[in-house]
PDB file of C-alpha atoms and ligand atoms in Angstrom:
ATOM      1  CA  MET A   1       8.141 -48.480  -5.197  1.00 97.00           C
ATOM      2  CA  THR A   2       4.624 -47.076  -4.804  1.00 98.00           C
ATOM      3  CA  VAL A   3       2.514 -46.588  -7.940  1.00 98.00           C
ATOM      4  CA  LEU A   4      -0.122 -43.842  -7.761  1.00 98.00           C
ATOM      5  CA  ALA A   5      -2.538 -43.433 -10.678  1.00 98.00           C
ATOM      6  CA  LEU A   6      -4.372 -40.131 -11.144  1.00 98.00           C
ATOM      7  CA  TYR A   7      -7.494 -41.469 -12.782  1.00 98.00           C
ATOM      8  CA  ASN A   8     -11.123 -40.749 -13.533  1.00 97.00           C
ATOM      9  CA  LEU A   9     -13.533 -42.123 -16.110  1.00 96.00           C
ATOM     10  CA  LYS A  10     -14.470 -38.486 -16.658  1.00 95.00           C
ATOM     11  CA  GLY A  11     -12.301 -35.939 -18.480  1.00 96.00           C
ATOM     12  CA  GLY A  12     -11.310 -32.462 -17.339  1.00 96.00           C
ATOM     13  CA  VAL A  13     -11.616 -33.078 -13.585  1.00 97.00           C
ATOM     14  CA  GLY A  14      -8.077 -32.118 -12.505  1.00 98.00           C
ATOM     15  CA  LYS A  15      -6.145 -35.397 -12.929  1.00 98.00           C
ATOM     16  CA  THR A  16      -3.161 -33.807 -14.644  1.00 98.00           C
ATOM     17  CA  ALA A  17      -3.029 -30.775 -12.334  1.00 98.00           C
ATOM     18  CA  ALA A  18      -2.898 -33.160  -9.369  1.00 98.00           C
ATOM     19  CA  ALA A  19      -0.430 -35.563 -11.032  1.00 98.00           C
ATOM     20  CA  ILE A  20       2.047 -32.728 -11.659  1.00 98.00           C
ATOM     21  CA  ASN A  21       1.674 -30.995  -8.302  1.00 98.00           C
ATOM     22  CA  LEU A  22       1.774 -34.202  -6.242  1.00 98.00           C
ATOM     23  CA  ALA A  23       4.796 -35.414  -8.224  1.00 98.00           C
ATOM     24  CA  TYR A  24       6.520 -32.074  -7.572  1.00 98.00           C
ATOM     25  CA  LEU A  25       5.817 -32.284  -3.829  1.00 98.00           C
ATOM     26  CA  ALA A  26       6.931 -35.915  -3.640  1.00 98.00           C
ATOM     27  CA  ALA A  27      10.214 -35.012  -5.346  1.00 98.00           C
ATOM     28  CA  ALA A  28      10.653 -31.960  -3.099  1.00 98.00           C
ATOM     29  CA  ASP A  29      10.257 -34.308  -0.111  1.00 98.00           C
ATOM     30  CA  GLY A  30      13.213 -36.287  -1.435  1.00 98.00           C
ATOM     31  CA  TYR A  31      11.314 -39.227  -2.957  1.00 98.00           C
ATOM     32  CA  LYS A  32      12.836 -40.369  -6.243  1.00 98.00           C
ATOM     33  CA  THR A  33       9.772 -39.709  -8.389  1.00 98.00           C
ATOM     34  CA  LEU A  34       8.812 -40.689 -11.936  1.00 98.00           C
ATOM     35  CA  ILE A  35       5.739 -39.320 -13.670  1.00 98.00           C
ATOM     36  CA  TRP A  36       4.565 -41.361 -16.671  1.00 98.00           C
ATOM     37  CA  ASP A  37       2.253 -39.477 -18.997  1.00 98.00           C
ATOM     38  CA  LEU A  38      -0.103 -42.074 -20.514  1.00 98.00           C
ATOM     39  CA  ASP A  39      -2.411 -39.554 -22.151  1.00 97.00           C
ATOM     40  CA  PRO A  40      -1.998 -38.765 -25.879  1.00 96.00           C
ATOM     41  CA  GLN A  41      -2.975 -35.161 -25.009  1.00 96.00           C
ATOM     42  CA  GLY A  42       0.471 -34.981 -23.363  1.00 96.00           C
ATOM     43  CA  SER A  43      -0.546 -32.361 -20.791  1.00 97.00           C
ATOM     44  CA  SER A  44       1.874 -33.535 -18.086  1.00 98.00           C
ATOM     45  CA  SER A  45       4.688 -33.587 -20.628  1.00 97.00           C
ATOM     46  CA  PHE A  46       3.737 -30.028 -21.615  1.00 97.00           C
ATOM     47  CA  TYR A  47       3.718 -28.763 -18.005  1.00 98.00           C
ATOM     48  CA  LEU A  48       7.186 -30.223 -17.500  1.00 97.00           C
ATOM     49  CA  GLY A  49       8.440 -28.929 -20.871  1.00 97.00           C
ATOM     50  CA  VAL A  50       9.489 -32.397 -22.072  1.00 97.00           C
ATOM     51  CA  LYS A  51       8.934 -34.179 -25.401  1.00 96.00           C
ATOM     52  CA  SER A  52       9.496 -37.824 -26.393  1.00 95.00           C
ATOM     53  CA  ILE A  53      12.931 -38.643 -27.776  1.00 91.00           C
ATOM     54  CA  ASN A  54      11.779 -41.544 -29.982  1.00 92.00           C
ATOM     55  CA  LYS A  55       9.135 -41.531 -32.707  1.00 94.00           C
ATOM     56  CA  ASN A  56       5.969 -43.400 -31.555  1.00 95.00           C
ATOM     57  CA  GLU A  57       7.627 -43.803 -28.169  1.00 96.00           C
ATOM     58  CA  THR A  58       4.589 -44.850 -26.110  1.00 95.00           C
ATOM     59  CA  LYS A  59       3.690 -47.585 -28.600  1.00 93.00           C
ATOM     60  CA  LYS A  60       7.309 -48.787 -28.642  1.00 94.00           C
ATOM     61  CA  LEU A  61       7.383 -48.913 -24.819  1.00 95.00           C
ATOM     62  CA  PHE A  62       4.316 -51.143 -24.762  1.00 94.00           C
ATOM     63  CA  ALA A  63       5.773 -53.295 -27.575  1.00 92.00           C
ATOM     64  CA  GLU A  64       9.014 -53.552 -25.543  1.00 93.00           C
ATOM     65  CA  GLU A  65      10.981 -52.252 -28.504  1.00 95.00           C
ATOM     66  CA  ILE A  66      12.562 -49.753 -26.111  1.00 95.00           C
ATOM     67  CA  ASP A  67      13.145 -49.975 -22.362  1.00 96.00           C
ATOM     68  CA  LEU A  68      11.333 -47.665 -19.999  1.00 97.00           C
ATOM     69  CA  GLU A  69      14.643 -46.385 -18.659  1.00 95.00           C
ATOM     70  CA  ASP A  70      15.612 -45.242 -22.158  1.00 95.00           C
ATOM     71  CA  ALA A  71      12.449 -43.138 -22.349  1.00 97.00           C
ATOM     72  CA  VAL A  72      12.924 -41.514 -18.915  1.00 97.00           C
ATOM     73  CA  GLN A  73      13.959 -37.857 -19.036  1.00 97.00           C
ATOM     74  CA  SER A  74      15.050 -35.480 -16.314  1.00 97.00           C
ATOM     75  CA  SER A  75      12.776 -32.593 -15.467  1.00 98.00           C
ATOM     76  CA  ALA A  76      13.935 -29.167 -14.308  1.00 97.00           C
ATOM     77  CA  PHE A  77      13.365 -30.381 -10.725  1.00 98.00           C
ATOM     78  CA  LYS A  78      15.585 -32.454  -8.473  1.00 98.00           C
ATOM     79  CA  HIS A  79      14.393 -36.066  -7.976  1.00 98.00           C
ATOM     80  CA  LEU A  80      11.629 -35.658 -10.583  1.00 98.00           C
ATOM     81  CA  SER A  81      11.848 -37.582 -13.873  1.00 98.00           C
ATOM     82  CA  VAL A  82       9.275 -38.021 -16.585  1.00 98.00           C
ATOM     83  CA  ILE A  83       8.261 -40.376 -19.376  1.00 98.00           C
ATOM     84  CA  PRO A  84       6.465 -38.048 -21.768  1.00 98.00           C
ATOM     85  CA  ALA A  85       3.501 -39.053 -23.917  1.00 97.00           C
ATOM     86  CA  ASP A  86       3.263 -38.766 -27.646  1.00 95.00           C
ATOM     87  CA  ILE A  87       0.362 -39.205 -30.031  1.00 96.00           C
ATOM     88  CA  SER A  88       1.040 -42.966 -30.336  1.00 95.00           C
ATOM     89  CA  ALA A  89      -0.452 -43.271 -26.816  1.00 95.00           C
ATOM     90  CA  ARG A  90      -3.846 -43.148 -28.540  1.00 95.00           C
ATOM     91  CA  ASN A  91      -3.211 -46.708 -29.760  1.00 92.00           C
ATOM     92  CA  ILE A  92      -2.308 -48.374 -26.456  1.00 93.00           C
ATOM     93  CA  ASP A  93      -5.645 -50.177 -26.295  1.00 94.00           C
ATOM     94  CA  THR A  94      -5.342 -51.616 -29.807  1.00 91.00           C
ATOM     95  CA  PHE A  95      -1.853 -52.761 -29.024  1.00 90.00           C
ATOM     96  CA  LEU A  96      -2.808 -54.328 -25.690  1.00 92.00           C
ATOM     97  CA  SER A  97      -5.663 -56.297 -27.223  1.00 91.00           C
ATOM     98  CA  ASP A  98      -3.065 -58.261 -29.263  1.00 88.00           C
ATOM     99  CA  VAL A  99      -0.709 -59.223 -26.432  1.00 86.00           C
ATOM    100  CA  LYS A 100      -0.696 -62.107 -23.943  1.00 84.00           C
ATOM    101  CA  HIS A 101      -1.594 -61.212 -20.352  1.00 84.00           C
ATOM    102  CA  SER A 102      -3.011 -58.017 -21.777  1.00 90.00           C
ATOM    103  CA  ARG A 103      -4.487 -56.912 -18.437  1.00 91.00           C
ATOM    104  CA  LYS A 104      -1.144 -57.019 -16.616  1.00 93.00           C
ATOM    105  CA  LYS A 105       1.173 -55.587 -19.273  1.00 95.00           C
ATOM    106  CA  LEU A 106       1.603 -52.186 -17.607  1.00 97.00           C
ATOM    107  CA  ARG A 107       2.388 -53.834 -14.297  1.00 96.00           C
ATOM    108  CA  SER A 108       5.111 -55.945 -15.883  1.00 95.00           C
ATOM    109  CA  LEU A 109       6.580 -52.893 -17.688  1.00 96.00           C
ATOM    110  CA  LEU A 110       6.781 -50.986 -14.408  1.00 98.00           C
ATOM    111  CA  SER A 111       9.108 -53.613 -12.975  1.00 96.00           C
ATOM    112  CA  GLN A 112      11.767 -51.984 -15.208  1.00 96.00           C
ATOM    113  CA  VAL A 113      11.742 -48.811 -13.098  1.00 96.00           C
ATOM    114  CA  LYS A 114      11.826 -50.273  -9.591  1.00 95.00           C
ATOM    115  CA  SER A 115      14.585 -47.879  -8.503  1.00 97.00           C
ATOM    116  CA  TYR A 116      11.973 -45.105  -8.131  1.00 98.00           C
ATOM    117  CA  ASP A 117      10.279 -44.523  -4.775  1.00 98.00           C
ATOM    118  CA  ILE A 118       7.100 -43.257  -6.432  1.00 98.00           C
ATOM    119  CA  VAL A 119       5.695 -43.644  -9.921  1.00 98.00           C
ATOM    120  CA  ILE A 120       2.780 -41.354 -10.753  1.00 98.00           C
ATOM    121  CA  LEU A 121       0.648 -42.311 -13.749  1.00 98.00           C
ATOM    122  CA  ASP A 122      -1.195 -39.450 -15.427  1.00 98.00           C
ATOM    123  CA  CYS A 123      -4.081 -41.349 -17.019  1.00 98.00           C
ATOM    124  CA  PRO A 124      -6.345 -40.420 -19.895  1.00 98.00           C
ATOM    125  CA  PRO A 125     -10.056 -40.454 -19.053  1.00 97.00           C
ATOM    126  CA  GLY A 126     -12.039 -43.592 -19.908  1.00 96.00           C
ATOM    127  CA  ILE A 127     -12.505 -47.186 -18.863  1.00 95.00           C
ATOM    128  CA  SER A 128     -10.845 -49.517 -21.370  1.00 95.00           C
ATOM    129  CA  LEU A 129      -8.197 -52.223 -21.473  1.00 95.00           C
ATOM    130  CA  LEU A 130      -5.534 -49.600 -20.717  1.00 96.00           C
ATOM    131  CA  HIS A 131      -7.486 -48.630 -17.614  1.00 97.00           C
ATOM    132  CA  GLU A 132      -7.757 -52.255 -16.502  1.00 95.00           C
ATOM    133  CA  ASN A 133      -3.972 -52.312 -16.780  1.00 96.00           C
ATOM    134  CA  ILE A 134      -3.797 -49.159 -14.679  1.00 97.00           C
ATOM    135  CA  PHE A 135      -6.095 -50.668 -12.032  1.00 97.00           C
ATOM    136  CA  ASN A 136      -3.869 -53.744 -11.828  1.00 95.00           C
ATOM    137  CA  ALA A 137      -0.561 -51.860 -11.854  1.00 97.00           C
ATOM    138  CA  ALA A 138      -1.370 -49.107  -9.359  1.00 98.00           C
ATOM    139  CA  ASP A 139      -1.054 -49.514  -5.616  1.00 98.00           C
ATOM    140  CA  TRP A 140      -3.472 -46.596  -5.266  1.00 98.00           C
ATOM    141  CA  ILE A 141      -5.912 -45.023  -7.674  1.00 98.00           C
ATOM    142  CA  LEU A 142      -6.375 -41.369  -6.792  1.00 98.00           C
ATOM    143  CA  MET A 143      -9.564 -40.056  -8.294  1.00 97.00           C
ATOM    144  CA  PRO A 144     -10.356 -36.325  -8.437  1.00 97.00           C
ATOM    145  CA  ASN A 145     -14.105 -35.662  -8.424  1.00 96.00           C
ATOM    146  CA  ILE A 146     -15.851 -32.369  -9.084  1.00 96.00           C
ATOM    147  CA  PRO A 147     -18.748 -32.336  -6.578  1.00 95.00           C
ATOM    148  CA  THR A 148     -21.473 -32.334  -9.240  1.00 93.00           C
ATOM    149  CA  THR A 149     -24.027 -34.918 -10.294  1.00 88.00           C
ATOM    150  CA  LEU A 150     -22.260 -36.103 -13.462  1.00 88.00           C
ATOM    151  CA  SER A 151     -18.897 -36.378 -11.791  1.00 85.00           C
ATOM    152  CA  ILE A 152     -20.363 -38.378  -8.931  1.00 85.00           C
ATOM    153  CA  ASN A 153     -22.156 -40.617 -11.473  1.00 89.00           C
ATOM    154  CA  SER A 154     -18.822 -41.478 -13.014  1.00 91.00           C
ATOM    155  CA  PHE A 155     -17.366 -42.195  -9.547  1.00 91.00           C
ATOM    156  CA  GLU A 156     -20.234 -44.608  -8.908  1.00 91.00           C
ATOM    157  CA  THR A 157     -19.723 -46.280 -12.307  1.00 95.00           C
ATOM    158  CA  VAL A 158     -16.062 -46.866 -11.455  1.00 95.00           C
ATOM    159  CA  ALA A 159     -16.864 -48.162  -7.943  1.00 93.00           C
ATOM    160  CA  GLU A 160     -19.418 -50.563  -9.491  1.00 94.00           C
ATOM    161  CA  TYR A 161     -16.877 -51.645 -12.112  1.00 95.00           C
ATOM    162  CA  PHE A 162     -14.390 -52.490  -9.351  1.00 94.00           C
ATOM    163  CA  LYS A 163     -17.011 -54.535  -7.549  1.00 93.00           C
ATOM    164  CA  ASN A 164     -18.158 -56.442 -10.646  1.00 95.00           C
ATOM    165  CA  ASN A 165     -14.631 -57.199 -11.789  1.00 92.00           C
ATOM    166  CA  GLU A 166     -13.310 -58.255  -8.397  1.00 90.00           C
ATOM    167  CA  LEU A 167     -10.799 -55.418  -8.351  1.00 92.00           C
ATOM    168  CA  GLU A 168      -9.557 -54.168  -4.987  1.00 92.00           C
ATOM    169  CA  LYS A 169     -11.933 -51.344  -4.093  1.00 90.00           C
ATOM    170  CA  ASN A 170      -9.606 -50.406  -1.217  1.00 92.00           C
ATOM    171  CA  LYS A 171      -7.132 -49.095  -3.772  1.00 94.00           C
ATOM    172  CA  LEU A 172      -9.580 -46.410  -4.788  1.00 95.00           C
ATOM    173  CA  LYS A 173      -9.107 -43.080  -2.976  1.00 96.00           C
ATOM    174  CA  CYS A 174     -10.987 -39.975  -4.027  1.00 96.00           C
ATOM    175  CA  PHE A 175     -10.655 -36.281  -3.433  1.00 97.00           C
ATOM    176  CA  PHE A 176     -12.830 -33.357  -4.432  1.00 97.00           C
ATOM    177  CA  SER A 177     -11.449 -31.107  -7.110  1.00 98.00           C
ATOM    178  CA  MET A 178     -12.425 -27.735  -8.623  1.00 98.00           C
ATOM    179  CA  VAL A 179     -14.668 -27.079  -5.631  1.00 98.00           C
ATOM    180  CA  ASP A 180     -16.648 -23.857  -5.955  1.00 97.00           C
ATOM    181  CA  HIS A 181     -17.626 -22.595  -2.495  1.00 90.00           C
ATOM    182  CA  ARG A 182     -20.342 -20.348  -3.949  1.00 94.00           C
ATOM    183  CA  LYS A 183     -22.305 -23.373  -5.131  1.00 94.00           C
ATOM    184  CA  ASN A 184     -24.694 -25.056  -2.697  1.00 94.00           C
ATOM    185  CA  LEU A 185     -24.652 -28.202  -4.809  1.00 92.00           C
ATOM    186  CA  HIS A 186     -20.900 -28.573  -4.238  1.00 94.00           C
ATOM    187  CA  HIS A 187     -21.386 -28.327  -0.446  1.00 93.00           C
ATOM    188  CA  GLU A 188     -24.280 -30.785  -0.468  1.00 92.00           C
ATOM    189  CA  VAL A 189     -22.450 -33.375  -2.572  1.00 91.00           C
ATOM    190  CA  MET A 190     -19.332 -33.057  -0.430  1.00 93.00           C
ATOM    191  CA  GLN A 191     -21.220 -33.523   2.828  1.00 90.00           C
ATOM    192  CA  GLN A 192     -22.962 -36.583   1.404  1.00 88.00           C
ATOM    193  CA  PHE A 193     -19.752 -38.211   0.167  1.00 87.00           C
ATOM    194  CA  TYR A 194     -17.513 -37.383   3.118  1.00 86.00           C
ATOM    195  CA  LYS A 195     -19.429 -40.127   4.931  1.00 81.00           C
ATOM    196  CA  ASP A 196     -17.766 -42.485   2.472  1.00 74.00           C
ATOM    197  CA  LYS A 197     -14.306 -43.387   3.740  1.00 77.00           C
ATOM    198  CA  LEU A 198     -13.019 -43.465   0.152  1.00 88.00           C
ATOM    199  CA  PHE A 199     -12.734 -39.670   0.185  1.00 93.00           C
ATOM    200  CA  PHE A 200      -9.753 -37.706   1.505  1.00 95.00           C
ATOM    201  CA  LYS A 201     -10.614 -34.782   3.756  1.00 95.00           C
ATOM    202  CA  SER A 202      -8.351 -32.446   1.732  1.00 97.00           C
ATOM    203  CA  TYR A 203      -9.774 -31.009  -1.455  1.00 98.00           C
ATOM    204  CA  ILE A 204      -8.727 -28.662  -4.240  1.00 98.00           C
ATOM    205  CA  PRO A 205     -10.911 -25.577  -4.780  1.00 98.00           C
ATOM    206  CA  TYR A 206     -11.498 -23.982  -8.170  1.00 98.00           C
ATOM    207  CA  LEU A 207      -8.688 -21.416  -8.211  1.00 98.00           C
ATOM    208  CA  SER A 208      -7.211 -19.417 -11.062  1.00 98.00           C
ATOM    209  CA  ASP A 209      -3.683 -20.040  -9.715  1.00 98.00           C
ATOM    210  CA  VAL A 210      -4.163 -23.718 -10.657  1.00 98.00           C
ATOM    211  CA  GLU A 211      -5.506 -22.812 -14.089  1.00 97.00           C
ATOM    212  CA  LYS A 212      -2.418 -20.652 -14.693  1.00 98.00           C
ATOM    213  CA  MET A 213      -0.203 -23.758 -14.786  1.00 98.00           C
ATOM    214  CA  GLY A 214      -0.859 -23.720 -18.535  1.00 96.00           C
ATOM    215  CA  VAL A 215       0.335 -20.127 -18.880  1.00 97.00           C
ATOM    216  CA  HIS A 216       3.482 -20.666 -16.813  1.00 97.00           C
ATOM    217  CA  GLN A 217       4.008 -24.214 -18.137  1.00 97.00           C
ATOM    218  CA  GLN A 218       5.202 -25.141 -14.668  1.00 97.00           C
ATOM    219  CA  PRO A 219       4.023 -26.814 -11.471  1.00 98.00           C
ATOM    220  CA  LEU A 220       2.038 -24.412  -9.304  1.00 98.00           C
ATOM    221  CA  PHE A 221       4.750 -24.062  -6.632  1.00 98.00           C
ATOM    222  CA  GLU A 222       7.201 -22.528  -9.099  1.00 98.00           C
ATOM    223  CA  TYR A 223       5.131 -19.341  -9.563  1.00 98.00           C
ATOM    224  CA  ALA A 224       2.667 -19.275  -6.620  1.00 98.00           C
ATOM    225  CA  ASN A 225       4.414 -21.081  -3.776  1.00 98.00           C
ATOM    226  CA  SER A 226       2.708 -19.127  -1.019  1.00 98.00           C
ATOM    227  CA  SER A 227      -0.785 -19.177  -2.577  1.00 98.00           C
ATOM    228  CA  TYR A 228      -3.871 -20.803  -1.066  1.00 98.00           C
ATOM    229  CA  ALA A 229      -3.878 -23.229  -4.033  1.00 98.00           C
ATOM    230  CA  ALA A 230      -0.330 -24.353  -3.177  1.00 98.00           C
ATOM    231  CA  GLN A 231      -1.390 -24.919   0.459  1.00 98.00           C
ATOM    232  CA  CYS A 232      -4.362 -27.038  -0.677  1.00 98.00           C
ATOM    233  CA  PHE A 233      -2.093 -29.291  -2.751  1.00 98.00           C
ATOM    234  CA  ARG A 234       0.358 -29.546   0.199  1.00 98.00           C
ATOM    235  CA  ASP A 235      -2.500 -30.637   2.482  1.00 98.00           C
ATOM    236  CA  LEU A 236      -3.592 -33.215  -0.089  1.00 98.00           C
ATOM    237  CA  TRP A 237      -0.030 -34.503  -0.448  1.00 98.00           C
ATOM    238  CA  HIS A 238       0.303 -34.911   3.355  1.00 98.00           C
ATOM    239  CA  GLU A 239      -2.876 -36.975   3.401  1.00 97.00           C
ATOM    240  CA  VAL A 240      -1.799 -39.056   0.384  1.00 98.00           C
ATOM    241  CA  LYS A 241       1.573 -39.648   2.051  1.00 98.00           C
ATOM    242  CA  LYS A 242      -0.043 -40.764   5.297  1.00 97.00           C
ATOM    243  CA  VAL A 243      -2.417 -43.209   3.601  1.00 95.00           C
ATOM    244  CA  CYS A 244      -0.452 -44.460   0.605  1.00 96.00           C
ATOM    245  CA  MET A 245       3.263 -44.401   1.474  1.00 93.00           C
TER     246      MET A 245
HETATM  247  N1  ATP B   1      -8.451 -26.568  -9.115  1.00 57.80           N
HETATM  248  C1  ATP B   1      -8.566 -25.990 -10.303  1.00 57.80           C
HETATM  249  N2  ATP B   1      -9.013 -24.732 -10.409  1.00 57.80           N
HETATM  250  C2  ATP B   1      -9.135 -24.129 -11.624  1.00 57.80           C
HETATM  251  N3  ATP B   1      -8.822 -24.711 -12.792  1.00 57.80           N
HETATM  252  C3  ATP B   1      -8.356 -25.977 -12.741  1.00 57.80           C
HETATM  253  C4  ATP B   1      -8.208 -26.685 -11.514  1.00 57.80           C
HETATM  254  N4  ATP B   1      -7.719 -27.920 -11.780  1.00 57.80           N
HETATM  255  C5  ATP B   1      -7.572 -27.977 -13.111  1.00 57.80           C
HETATM  256  N5  ATP B   1      -7.953 -26.822 -13.700  1.00 57.80           N
HETATM  257  C6  ATP B   1      -7.988 -26.494 -15.136  1.00 57.80           C
HETATM  258  O1  ATP B   1      -9.030 -27.281 -15.717  1.00 57.80           O
HETATM  259  C7  ATP B   1      -8.587 -27.880 -16.944  1.00 57.80           C
HETATM  260  C8  ATP B   1      -8.607 -29.397 -16.798  1.00 57.80           C
HETATM  261  O2  ATP B   1      -7.689 -29.767 -15.781  1.00 57.80           O
HETATM  262  P1  ATP B   1      -6.748 -31.032 -15.940  1.00 57.80           P
HETATM  263  O3  ATP B   1      -6.064 -31.006 -17.263  1.00 57.80           O
HETATM  264  O4  ATP B   1      -5.910 -31.130 -14.736  1.00 57.80           O
HETATM  265  O5  ATP B   1      -7.878 -32.160 -15.945  1.00 57.80           O
HETATM  266  P2  ATP B   1      -7.766 -33.665 -16.451  1.00 57.80           P
HETATM  267  O6  ATP B   1      -8.713 -34.441 -15.630  1.00 57.80           O
HETATM  268  O7  ATP B   1      -6.353 -34.103 -16.463  1.00 57.80           O
HETATM  269  O8  ATP B   1      -8.288 -33.535 -17.970  1.00 57.80           O
HETATM  270  P3  ATP B   1      -8.193 -34.660 -19.115  1.00 57.80           P
HETATM  271  O9  ATP B   1      -9.273 -35.649 -18.798  1.00 57.80           O
HETATM  272  O10 ATP B   1      -8.455 -33.877 -20.369  1.00 57.80           O
HETATM  273  O11 ATP B   1      -6.839 -35.264 -19.046  1.00 57.80           O
HETATM  274  C9  ATP B   1      -7.210 -27.304 -17.206  1.00 57.80           C
HETATM  275  O12 ATP B   1      -7.347 -26.187 -18.039  1.00 57.80           O
HETATM  276  C10 ATP B   1      -6.705 -26.902 -15.847  1.00 57.80           C
HETATM  277  O13 ATP B   1      -5.830 -25.825 -15.904  1.00 57.80           O
HETATM  278 MG1   MG B   2      -5.175 -34.933 -18.010  1.00 57.80          MG
END
């Protein structure tokens, strides 16, 4: 089982769009794929049209009052299952601060779903105890970055955090997201950071076909399979597969 976390300290950078589209492509390639929505916003759950079965489900999963397998739901797509988020996900940090081995709780929970080839974690933004759990549980942390100053600042904060906390920096892999070709700043930042081996060559441009996932409430490939946006996510998936699988 390979655990991929779509993560950034910063919000609104394309984590969920990538989590859903990479999960879809992994499943289409025949990998038994599970996407776990850890964000109380529940955007991944929304895109897959799935809601929690149990009240306060995320909290109960972390409290081990229910098993992960009992929270797993099928999606409309072959090989793709989902653990949806609910609003109780906002309290994961409070809950974790009360448990033993609080930094490794997520990792131990994931041992319940070892039958999956790939688990994709759609993470909320931030850097808290939940995120320390994510850093420990994930084999790879895939970090979308908009090529702007603030986004790159948050990348550097995370890289520094990994260094100071003796976390494996090699797990961190970045890709550029919401790239706007009309902006010189985007080009300049990309050229500067491509020297850093942490960055994938493939990137996701700012494209309205990606934004329309909310309108269609579906992965991109279901309504724009032959679009440029779909090709960009396929290229990214090929690179992720080569490096992480
Ligand atoms: N490549 C893109 N081009 C255009 N719009 C995009 C792109 N990627 C994401 N979006 C849009 O930008 C918004 C934020 O994207 P998304 O939800 O994927 O980011 P996020 O990092 O998961 O946000 P959050 O931190 O709130 O969870 C959404 O409305 C989404 O449709
Ligand atoms: Mg999100």
